[in-house]
Coordinates of C-alpha atoms in Angstrom, one line a residue:
Chain A
X1 CA -49.2 60.1 -48.0
X2 CA -48.9 60.0 -51.7
X3 CA -46.5 61.6 -54.0
X4 CA -47.4 64.3 -56.6
X5 CA -48.0 63.6 -60.1
X6 CA -45.5 66.4 -61.1
X7 CA -42.8 65.3 -58.6
X8 CA -43.0 61.4 -60.3
X9 CA -43.2 62.8 -64.0
X10 CA -40.1 64.9 -63.2
X11 CA -38.4 61.8 -61.5
X12 CA -39.0 59.7 -64.7
X13 CA -38.1 62.2 -67.3
X14 CA -34.8 62.7 -65.5
X15 CA -34.1 58.7 -65.8
X16 CA -35.2 59.0 -69.2
X17 CA -33.1 62.0 -70.7
X18 CA -30.1 60.8 -68.3
X19 CA -29.8 57.1 -70.1
X20 CA -32.0 57.0 -72.8
X21 CA -30.9 60.1 -74.7
X22 CA -32.7 63.9 -74.4
X23 CA -33.3 63.9 -78.1
X24 CA -36.4 61.2 -77.8
X25 CA -38.1 63.3 -75.2
X26 CA -40.8 61.6 -73.0
X27 CA -44.5 62.7 -74.0
X28 CA -47.4 62.9 -72.1
X29 CA -50.2 60.5 -73.1
X30 CA -53.8 59.8 -72.3
X31 CA -54.2 56.3 -70.6
X32 CA -54.8 53.7 -73.4
X33 CA -53.9 49.9 -73.7
X34 CA -50.7 48.9 -73.4
X35 CA -49.2 45.5 -74.7
X36 CA -47.2 44.9 -71.5
X37 CA -44.0 43.2 -72.6
X38 CA -41.9 43.4 -69.4
X39 CA -42.7 44.8 -66.2
X40 CA -40.7 45.3 -62.8
X41 CA -41.6 46.9 -59.7
X42 CA -39.6 47.8 -56.3
X43 CA -41.2 48.2 -52.6
X44 CA -40.5 50.8 -50.1
X45 CA -41.2 50.0 -46.3
X46 CA -40.5 52.0 -43.3
X47 CA -42.0 55.5 -42.6
X48 CA -43.6 55.5 -46.1
X49 CA -44.9 52.0 -47.5
X50 CA -45.4 51.6 -51.4
X51 CA -44.7 50.1 -54.5
X52 CA -43.6 51.6 -57.4
X53 CA -43.9 49.7 -61.0
X54 CA -43.1 50.2 -64.8
X55 CA -44.9 48.3 -67.7
X56 CA -43.5 48.4 -71.0
X57 CA -44.0 47.1 -74.6
X58 CA -41.4 44.2 -75.4
X59 CA -39.9 46.2 -78.2
X60 CA -39.8 49.4 -75.8
X61 CA -37.6 47.4 -73.1
X62 CA -35.7 45.7 -75.8
X63 CA -34.4 49.4 -76.9
X64 CA -33.8 50.4 -73.4
X65 CA -31.5 47.5 -72.5
X66 CA -29.8 48.1 -75.9
X67 CA -29.0 51.5 -74.9
X68 CA -28.4 51.0 -71.5
X69 CA -26.2 48.2 -72.5
X70 CA -24.5 50.3 -75.1
X71 CA -25.2 47.6 -77.8
X72 CA -25.1 48.0 -81.5
X73 CA -28.3 47.8 -83.4
X74 CA -27.0 46.0 -86.4
X75 CA -24.7 43.5 -84.5
X76 CA -25.4 42.6 -80.9
X77 CA -28.7 40.8 -80.2
X78 CA -30.4 41.6 -76.6
X79 CA -31.2 38.5 -74.6
X80 CA -34.1 38.3 -72.0
X81 CA -31.3 38.5 -69.1
X82 CA -29.9 42.1 -70.6
X83 CA -33.7 43.4 -70.9
X84 CA -34.7 41.9 -67.3
X85 CA -31.5 43.6 -66.2
X86 CA -32.1 47.0 -67.7
X87 CA -35.7 47.3 -66.6
X88 CA -35.0 46.5 -63.1
X89 CA -32.4 49.2 -63.0
X90 CA -34.9 51.7 -64.6
X91 CA -37.5 50.8 -61.7
X92 CA -34.7 50.9 -59.1
X93 CA -33.8 54.5 -60.0
X94 CA -37.4 55.6 -60.3
X95 CA -38.2 53.9 -57.1
X96 CA -35.4 55.1 -55.3
X97 CA -36.2 58.7 -56.3
X98 CA -40.2 58.4 -55.3
X99 CA -38.9 57.1 -52.1
X100 CA -37.2 60.3 -51.2
X101 CA -39.7 62.3 -51.9
X102 CA -41.8 60.9 -49.0
X103 CA -41.0 60.9 -45.3
X104 CA -38.0 58.7 -45.0
X105 CA -36.4 56.8 -43.3
X106 CA -37.4 54.0 -45.8
X107 CA -36.1 50.8 -47.2
X108 CA -35.7 50.4 -51.1
X109 CA -36.3 46.5 -52.2
X110 CA -34.3 45.0 -55.1
X111 CA -36.4 44.8 -58.2
X112 CA -38.5 42.3 -59.3
X113 CA -38.8 42.0 -63.2
X114 CA -41.4 39.9 -65.2
X115 CA -42.1 39.1 -68.9
X116 CA -45.4 39.9 -68.6
X117 CA -47.7 41.7 -65.5
X118 CA -45.5 41.4 -62.4
X119 CA -48.1 40.3 -59.8
X120 CA -49.2 42.9 -57.3
X121 CA -49.9 42.4 -53.7
X122 CA -53.8 42.8 -52.7
X123 CA -53.6 45.4 -49.9
X124 CA -52.4 48.5 -52.0
X125 CA -54.1 51.2 -53.9
X126 CA -52.9 53.1 -57.0
X127 CA -51.9 56.3 -55.5
X128 CA -50.2 57.9 -58.8
X129 CA -50.2 56.8 -62.5
X130 CA -48.2 58.3 -65.3
X131 CA -49.3 57.3 -68.7
X132 CA -46.5 58.4 -71.2
X133 CA -45.1 57.5 -74.7
X134 CA -41.9 57.4 -75.9
X135 CA -40.6 57.0 -79.3
X136 CA -44.1 56.5 -80.5
X137 CA -45.0 54.0 -78.1
X138 CA -46.7 53.9 -74.6
X139 CA -45.3 53.3 -71.0
X140 CA -46.8 53.4 -67.7
X141 CA -45.3 54.2 -64.4
X142 CA -47.2 53.9 -61.2
X143 CA -47.0 54.3 -57.7
X144 CA -49.2 52.1 -55.3
X145 CA -49.5 52.7 -51.3
X146 CA -50.4 50.0 -48.7
X147 CA -53.9 50.6 -47.8
X148 CA -54.4 52.2 -44.5
X149 CA -57.2 49.6 -43.0
X150 CA -55.1 46.6 -44.5
X151 CA -51.8 47.7 -43.5
Chain B
X1 CA -5.6 53.6 -62.7
X2 CA -8.3 51.0 -61.8
X3 CA -11.8 51.9 -61.0
X4 CA -13.8 49.0 -59.3
X5 CA -17.4 49.3 -60.6
X6 CA -19.8 47.7 -58.1
X7 CA -23.4 47.5 -59.1
X8 CA -25.6 44.5 -59.2
X9 CA -26.9 45.7 -62.6
X10 CA -25.0 45.0 -65.7
X11 CA -26.5 47.7 -67.7
X12 CA -25.6 50.4 -64.9
X13 CA -22.1 48.8 -64.6
X14 CA -21.8 49.1 -68.7
X15 CA -22.8 52.8 -68.5
X16 CA -20.2 53.4 -65.6
X17 CA -17.7 51.7 -67.6
X18 CA -17.8 53.6 -70.5
X19 CA -17.7 56.9 -68.8
X20 CA -14.6 56.3 -66.5
X21 CA -13.2 54.4 -69.2
X22 CA -13.4 57.7 -71.3
X23 CA -11.7 59.2 -68.3
X24 CA -8.6 57.4 -68.5
X25 CA -9.7 54.4 -66.2
X26 CA -9.1 50.7 -66.8
X27 CA -11.9 49.0 -64.6
X28 CA -12.8 45.9 -62.8
X29 CA -16.4 44.9 -61.9
X30 CA -18.4 43.5 -59.0
X31 CA -22.3 42.5 -58.7
X32 CA -22.2 43.4 -55.0
X33 CA -20.2 44.0 -51.9
X34 CA -18.7 40.5 -51.3
X35 CA -17.7 40.1 -54.9
X36 CA -15.9 43.7 -54.7
X37 CA -14.4 42.6 -51.3
X38 CA -13.3 39.6 -53.1
X39 CA -11.2 41.6 -55.8
X40 CA -9.6 43.7 -52.8
X41 CA -8.5 40.8 -50.6
X42 CA -6.9 39.1 -54.0
X43 CA -4.8 42.3 -54.1
X44 CA -6.5 43.9 -56.8
X45 CA -6.7 47.2 -55.3
X46 CA -8.4 50.2 -57.4
X47 CA -7.6 53.8 -56.8
X48 CA -11.6 54.3 -57.0
X49 CA -14.8 52.3 -56.1
X50 CA -18.0 53.5 -57.3
X51 CA -20.6 51.7 -55.3
X52 CA -24.1 51.3 -55.6
X53 CA -26.1 51.1 -52.5
X54 CA -29.0 48.4 -52.7
X55 CA -27.4 45.0 -54.1
X56 CA -28.0 41.6 -53.0
X57 CA -25.4 39.3 -50.6
X58 CA -23.8 42.8 -49.3
X59 CA -25.0 46.4 -49.7
X60 CA -22.7 49.3 -50.5
X61 CA -23.0 50.8 -47.4
X62 CA -21.9 47.5 -45.4
X63 CA -18.8 47.3 -48.2
X64 CA -17.9 51.1 -47.1
X65 CA -17.7 50.2 -43.7
X66 CA -15.6 47.1 -44.2
X67 CA -13.1 48.8 -46.5
X68 CA -12.6 51.5 -43.8
X69 CA -12.1 48.8 -41.3
X70 CA -9.0 47.6 -43.2
X71 CA -5.9 50.4 -42.9
X72 CA -4.4 48.8 -45.8
X73 CA -7.3 50.0 -47.9
X74 CA -7.2 53.6 -46.6
X75 CA -6.1 54.9 -50.0
X76 CA -8.9 53.8 -52.2
X77 CA -11.4 56.6 -53.1
X78 CA -14.8 55.7 -52.4
X79 CA -18.1 57.1 -54.1
X80 CA -21.5 56.0 -53.8
X81 CA -23.4 55.9 -57.1
X82 CA -26.9 55.1 -55.9
X83 CA -30.5 55.9 -56.3
X84 CA -30.8 56.1 -52.7
X85 CA -31.4 60.0 -52.4
X86 CA -32.9 61.0 -48.6
X87 CA -30.9 63.5 -47.2
X88 CA -30.4 60.9 -43.7
X89 CA -28.6 58.0 -45.8
X90 CA -26.3 60.7 -47.8
X91 CA -25.3 61.8 -44.2
X92 CA -24.9 58.2 -43.2
X93 CA -22.6 57.3 -46.3
X94 CA -20.8 60.2 -45.6
X95 CA -19.8 59.1 -42.2
X96 CA -19.0 55.8 -42.9
X97 CA -16.3 56.9 -45.0
X98 CA -17.7 57.6 -48.6
X99 CA -15.8 60.4 -50.2
X100 CA -18.4 61.6 -52.6
X101 CA -21.9 60.7 -53.6
X102 CA -23.4 60.6 -56.8
X103 CA -27.5 60.1 -57.3
X104 CA -28.7 58.3 -59.9
X105 CA -29.8 59.4 -62.4
X106 CA -26.7 61.0 -63.5
X107 CA -25.0 62.2 -66.7
X108 CA -21.4 61.6 -67.4
X109 CA -20.4 65.2 -66.8
X110 CA -21.5 64.6 -63.1
X111 CA -19.2 61.8 -62.6
X112 CA -16.1 63.7 -64.5
X113 CA -17.2 66.7 -62.2
X114 CA -17.0 64.8 -59.3
X115 CA -13.8 62.7 -60.2
X116 CA -12.1 66.3 -60.9
X117 CA -13.1 67.4 -57.5
X118 CA -11.5 64.5 -55.8
X119 CA -8.3 65.0 -57.9
X120 CA -8.7 62.0 -59.8
X121 CA -9.2 63.4 -63.2
X122 CA -7.1 66.5 -64.6
X123 CA -9.3 69.1 -65.8
X124 CA -8.8 69.6 -69.4
X125 CA -6.5 72.3 -70.5
X126 CA -8.7 75.2 -71.8
X127 CA -8.1 76.3 -75.7
Chain C
X1 CA -32.7 67.8 -89.8
X2 CA -30.7 71.4 -89.6
X3 CA -32.1 74.7 -89.0
X4 CA -32.7 76.8 -92.1
X5 CA -30.3 80.1 -92.7
X6 CA -33.7 82.2 -92.7
X7 CA -34.7 80.7 -89.2
X8 CA -31.0 80.9 -87.8
X9 CA -31.3 84.4 -88.9
X10 CA -34.3 85.4 -86.9
X11 CA -33.5 83.8 -83.9
X12 CA -29.8 85.4 -83.7
X13 CA -31.4 88.9 -84.8
X14 CA -33.9 88.3 -82.0
X15 CA -31.3 87.4 -79.3
X16 CA -28.9 90.2 -80.6
X17 CA -31.6 92.8 -80.4
X18 CA -32.8 92.1 -77.0
X19 CA -29.7 90.9 -75.3
X20 CA -27.0 92.2 -77.5
X21 CA -25.6 88.7 -77.5
X22 CA -24.1 87.2 -80.6
X23 CA -24.9 83.7 -82.3
X24 CA -22.9 83.9 -85.2
X25 CA -22.9 81.7 -88.4
X26 CA -21.4 78.3 -87.1
X27 CA -23.5 78.1 -84.1
X28 CA -26.5 76.9 -85.9
X29 CA -26.1 73.6 -84.2
X30 CA -25.8 75.3 -80.7
X31 CA -29.5 77.2 -81.5
X32 CA -31.0 73.8 -82.8
X33 CA -30.2 72.1 -79.7
X34 CA -31.3 74.8 -77.3
X35 CA -34.7 75.3 -79.3
X36 CA -35.5 71.4 -80.0
X37 CA -36.7 70.8 -76.6
X38 CA -39.2 74.0 -76.9
X39 CA -40.1 73.0 -80.3
X40 CA -41.3 69.5 -78.9
X41 CA -43.0 71.2 -75.9
X42 CA -45.0 73.2 -78.3
X43 CA -46.0 70.4 -80.4
X44 CA -43.7 71.3 -83.6
X45 CA -42.4 68.6 -85.5
X46 CA -39.4 70.5 -85.9
X47 CA -37.1 73.8 -85.0
X48 CA -38.2 75.7 -88.5
X49 CA -41.7 75.3 -87.9
X50 CA -41.4 76.6 -84.4
X51 CA -39.3 79.7 -85.5
X52 CA -42.1 80.6 -87.7
X53 CA -44.4 80.7 -84.7
X54 CA -42.2 83.1 -82.8
X55 CA -43.2 86.0 -85.1
X56 CA -46.7 86.0 -83.5
X57 CA -46.0 84.6 -80.0
X58 CA -44.3 86.7 -77.6
X59 CA -44.4 84.0 -74.6
X60 CA -42.6 81.7 -76.9
X61 CA -40.1 84.6 -77.7
X62 CA -39.3 84.9 -74.2
X63 CA -38.5 81.0 -73.9
X64 CA -36.3 81.2 -76.5
X65 CA -34.3 84.0 -75.1
X66 CA -34.2 82.2 -71.8
X67 CA -32.7 79.1 -73.6
X68 CA -30.2 80.6 -75.8
X69 CA -28.9 83.2 -72.9
X70 CA -28.5 80.3 -70.3
X71 CA -24.8 79.9 -69.2
X72 CA -24.5 76.3 -68.9
X73 CA -24.0 76.0 -65.1
X74 CA -22.6 73.7 -62.5
X75 CA -21.9 73.9 -59.1
X76 CA -18.1 75.4 -58.3
X77 CA -17.9 75.2 -62.0
X78 CA -14.2 75.0 -63.2
X79 CA -13.5 74.7 -59.3
X80 CA -9.8 76.4 -60.0
X81 CA -11.8 80.2 -60.0
X82 CA -13.5 79.2 -56.2
X83 CA -10.2 78.2 -55.0
X84 CA -8.8 81.7 -56.4
X85 CA -11.6 83.2 -54.3
X86 CA -10.8 81.8 -51.2
X87 CA -7.2 81.5 -51.1
X88 CA -6.0 84.8 -53.3
X89 CA -9.2 87.0 -52.9
X90 CA -10.6 86.8 -49.7
X91 CA -7.2 86.9 -47.5
X92 CA -6.5 90.5 -48.5
X93 CA -10.0 91.5 -48.2
X94 CA -10.5 90.5 -44.8
X95 CA -7.7 92.6 -43.7
X96 CA -8.8 95.5 -45.4
X97 CA -12.3 95.6 -44.3
X98 CA -11.9 94.7 -41.1
X99 CA -13.5 97.9 -40.0
X100 CA -16.6 97.4 -41.8
X101 CA -16.6 93.7 -41.7
X102 CA -18.8 93.3 -44.9
X103 CA -17.8 92.1 -48.4
X104 CA -20.2 92.6 -51.4
X105 CA -20.0 90.6 -54.3
X106 CA -21.3 90.4 -57.6
X107 CA -22.4 87.2 -60.0
X108 CA -23.2 88.7 -63.3
X109 CA -25.2 86.7 -65.8
X110 CA -25.8 84.7 -63.1
X111 CA -28.0 82.4 -65.0
X112 CA -30.1 79.7 -62.6
X113 CA -27.6 81.0 -59.6
X114 CA -25.4 77.9 -58.9
X115 CA -22.4 80.6 -59.3
X116 CA -24.0 82.9 -56.5
X117 CA -24.8 80.0 -54.3
X118 CA -21.5 78.4 -54.5
X119 CA -19.8 81.6 -53.7
X120 CA -22.4 81.9 -50.8
X121 CA -21.4 78.6 -49.6
X122 CA -17.7 79.3 -49.6
X123 CA -18.5 82.9 -47.6
X124 CA -20.7 80.9 -45.0
X125 CA -17.2 78.6 -44.5
X126 CA -14.6 81.3 -44.4
X127 CA -16.0 84.6 -43.0
X128 CA -15.0 85.3 -39.6
X129 CA -18.0 85.5 -37.3
X130 CA -19.7 88.7 -36.9
X131 CA -18.8 89.3 -40.9
X132 CA -21.6 89.7 -43.2
X133 CA -21.6 89.4 -47.1
X134 CA -24.1 90.4 -49.6
X135 CA -24.0 88.6 -53.1
X136 CA -25.7 90.4 -56.2
X137 CA -26.9 87.8 -58.5
X138 CA -28.3 89.8 -61.7
X139 CA -29.0 88.5 -65.2
X140 CA -30.9 89.5 -68.1
X141 CA -33.6 86.8 -67.9
X142 CA -36.4 87.2 -65.4
X143 CA -37.3 83.5 -65.4
X144 CA -33.5 82.7 -64.6
X145 CA -33.8 85.0 -61.3
X146 CA -37.2 83.7 -60.1
X147 CA -34.9 80.4 -60.0
X148 CA -32.5 82.1 -58.2
X149 CA -34.8 83.5 -55.9
X150 CA -36.6 79.9 -55.1
X151 CA -33.2 78.4 -54.7
X152 CA -34.4 74.9 -56.1
X153 CA -32.6 72.6 -58.3
X154 CA -33.2 69.1 -60.1
X155 CA -31.4 66.1 -58.7
X156 CA -29.5 66.2 -62.1
X157 CA -28.6 69.9 -61.3
X158 CA -27.5 69.0 -58.0
X159 CA -25.1 66.0 -59.4
X160 CA -23.4 68.6 -61.1
X161 CA -20.2 69.5 -59.0
X162 CA -21.7 69.7 -55.8
X163 CA -19.7 68.5 -53.0
X164 CA -21.7 65.8 -51.0
X165 CA -20.9 67.4 -48.0
X166 CA -22.2 70.8 -49.4
X167 CA -25.1 68.8 -50.4
X168 CA -25.9 67.9 -47.0
X169 CA -25.1 71.0 -45.1
X170 CA -26.8 73.6 -47.1
X171 CA -29.7 71.6 -49.1
X172 CA -33.1 69.8 -48.1
X173 CA -35.2 67.8 -50.4
X174 CA -38.7 69.6 -51.4
X175 CA -40.5 67.2 -53.7
X176 CA -38.1 65.9 -56.2
X177 CA -35.9 68.8 -55.9
X178 CA -33.5 70.5 -53.7
X179 CA -33.8 74.0 -52.0
X180 CA -31.1 75.9 -50.9
X181 CA -31.1 76.9 -47.0
X182 CA -32.3 80.3 -45.9
X183 CA -29.2 81.3 -44.9
X184 CA -27.4 81.2 -48.1
X185 CA -30.6 82.7 -49.7
X186 CA -30.7 85.4 -47.5
X187 CA -27.0 86.5 -48.8
X188 CA -28.4 86.7 -52.1
X189 CA -29.9 89.3 -53.7
X190 CA -31.2 89.5 -57.3
X191 CA -31.8 92.2 -60.1
X192 CA -32.5 92.3 -63.6
X193 CA -29.8 93.6 -65.4
X194 CA -29.1 93.8 -69.0
X195 CA -25.1 94.0 -69.3
X196 CA -24.6 95.6 -72.7
X197 CA -26.9 98.8 -71.8
X198 CA -26.1 101.4 -69.2
X199 CA -26.0 100.0 -65.2
X200 CA -28.6 100.9 -63.0
X201 CA -27.0 102.3 -59.5
X202 CA -25.0 99.6 -57.9
X203 CA -22.8 99.2 -54.8
X204 CA -19.2 99.1 -55.2
X205 CA -18.2 95.6 -55.3
X206 CA -15.0 93.7 -53.6
X207 CA -15.2 90.8 -56.2
X208 CA -17.0 90.4 -59.7
X209 CA -17.6 87.2 -61.3
X210 CA -18.3 87.7 -65.0
X211 CA -17.5 84.5 -66.4
X212 CA -18.5 83.1 -69.7
X213 CA -20.4 85.8 -71.0
X214 CA -18.4 88.6 -72.5
X215 CA -17.9 85.6 -75.2
X216 CA -21.3 86.7 -76.5
X217 CA -20.8 89.9 -77.4
X218 CA -19.0 92.2 -80.1
X219 CA -15.4 93.8 -79.1
X220 CA -17.2 97.1 -78.4
X221 CA -19.5 96.2 -76.3
X222 CA -17.1 93.8 -74.2
X223 CA -15.1 97.2 -74.0
X224 CA -18.1 99.2 -73.0
X225 CA -18.7 96.6 -70.4
X226 CA -15.5 96.4 -69.0
X227 CA -15.3 99.9 -68.4
X228 CA -18.5 100.2 -66.8
X229 CA -17.6 97.3 -64.5
X230 CA -14.3 99.2 -63.8
X231 CA -16.4 101.9 -62.1
X232 CA -17.9 99.4 -59.5
X233 CA -15.0 97.4 -58.7
X234 CA -13.5 98.8 -55.4
X235 CA -9.5 99.9 -56.2
X236 CA -8.5 96.8 -54.2
X237 CA -11.2 94.6 -55.4
X238 CA -10.9 91.7 -57.9
X239 CA -12.5 91.0 -61.5
X240 CA -12.8 87.3 -62.5
X241 CA -13.5 86.2 -66.1
X242 CA -14.2 83.0 -67.9
X243 CA -11.1 80.9 -68.8
X244 CA -11.1 81.4 -72.3
X245 CA -11.6 85.1 -71.8
X246 CA -8.7 86.2 -69.9
X247 CA -6.5 86.5 -72.9
X248 CA -9.1 89.4 -73.9
X249 CA -7.5 92.6 -74.6
X250 CA -8.2 94.6 -71.5
X251 CA -7.1 98.2 -71.4
X252 CA -4.5 99.7 -69.2
X253 CA -7.2 100.2 -66.4
X254 CA -6.9 96.3 -65.5
X255 CA -4.0 94.7 -64.3
X256 CA -3.4 90.8 -64.4
X257 CA -2.4 88.5 -61.2
X258 CA -2.1 84.8 -61.6
X259 CA -3.4 82.3 -59.1
X260 CA -2.2 78.8 -60.8
X261 CA -3.8 78.9 -64.0
X262 CA -6.4 81.5 -63.1
X263 CA -6.1 84.9 -64.2
X264 CA -7.4 87.6 -61.9
X265 CA -8.0 91.3 -62.8
X266 CA -7.8 94.1 -60.8
X267 CA -8.4 97.8 -61.0
X268 CA -4.9 99.9 -61.7
X269 CA -5.0 103.4 -60.7
X270 CA -4.2 105.7 -63.2
X271 CA -3.0 109.2 -63.0
X272 CA -6.4 110.5 -63.6
X273 CA -7.8 108.5 -61.1
X274 CA -5.8 109.5 -58.5
X275 CA -7.6 112.3 -58.0
X276 CA -10.8 110.6 -57.2
X277 CA -11.5 109.7 -53.6
X278 CA -11.2 105.8 -54.0
X279 CA -14.5 103.8 -53.4
X280 CA -13.6 101.9 -50.6
X281 CA -16.7 101.1 -48.5
X282 CA -16.5 102.4 -45.0
X283 CA -13.4 104.5 -45.5

């Protein structure tokens, strides 16, 4: 079982428009190279087994933290702990809603956040990936499922 | 009128704080269910709790069952604000004693609508 | 970035011609806010270049009409009208219709259907067993009527005013959306209807919700719509307008009753009408 790209896109767009402003929409984009500054992942375990991750360039992750924390561009500096917190909450919201697309009940893990790429378990395969751009920069949301033979 | 915002993300607490402050609440914050219970046990009893589900130390569901087990706290309005959106999870939270349930992501209007429904926020008088 | 007067005039003419709704000067910000997402989607850098496209693109014109005729809507919007529905309107109607045990309700300019389904939920909770009800959901937009029939709403839409107990009772997850249950869908019938032109053949309604739509029409059209609505409301029925519309200068054919801060309108029987049989269903 894997979620459809349409549903995943809808979930991600709702998170974006709700918290990051409707005036900068998320646009679809061809897969390309992404200089990952921050990434975060949650795992889902239960009836459905999988992981949802978000990979972002550094400047975008900082802008997301600014907007979610309501920081002023001019005055406030954004620290790594702010960015980790905001990116973690972002993947928590996307992951929780992706979990609800799949048969339940399942449990959602707390987010794991990394400066750079988060390590991924070796027994998972990519089920769905959403390449998008926001405010001119690329980002990637991907859903992995546990490999049936290895699970 | 106090709102206790319980979420392990500071970013989310900040978003909720701005929304409920605009609606006329003063706020308290907690990063998990246990911290929130500490507030209550210290006598800081809010009118409203906004409660995330998945948190370290003590999750929001457990927090609700603990609040509901104490008669002294029965006037507190409990509203889940969480990404948990499985049908069965919402039923569980309501059965445990949550009054309302908001699914993340949400807009400020969604929080205002629910608090108005719960009678905690007055509807602005139409012009 | 602001929309030019030429673009605004083109759009307000289009909307007026197709739906009779008015977007007066001063509403530029609203037009721009509603059209910007469509412009982005169509790959246009701004609203003006998108409006230039509309001249030759009927499909985009339809999208614009949909975007500008949407009643921004939430479940149990404003709450108090729905309290008036259950506390003030239902009890006398349940007494008066006990022989037919059926209620007929019209959600006019239903948009994506939240009002119609909110009423359906209340009827499910308050109608005695053995009673039936039909809600006519009408709108000028076929896209909106498709949405009502599908009965599917996004997470963000579900958060707007839907009590959690009703969410779990009447909806189930379908992908990223929530879908209303069949029992409620069966209660709601859709019909394409332009309020500003003569109505098609309609049944007699016990209750009409005509909220937050008259504000878009000029005074003559408003009066004409209310006159035609009068003919399809039962003599002991109710008409509910939007909060800001209740101070409208209604003619002598309507009486007004207050329920809390909600104003409800009821047909008054004039001397001329006493000669005609009343429109009571099943009488």
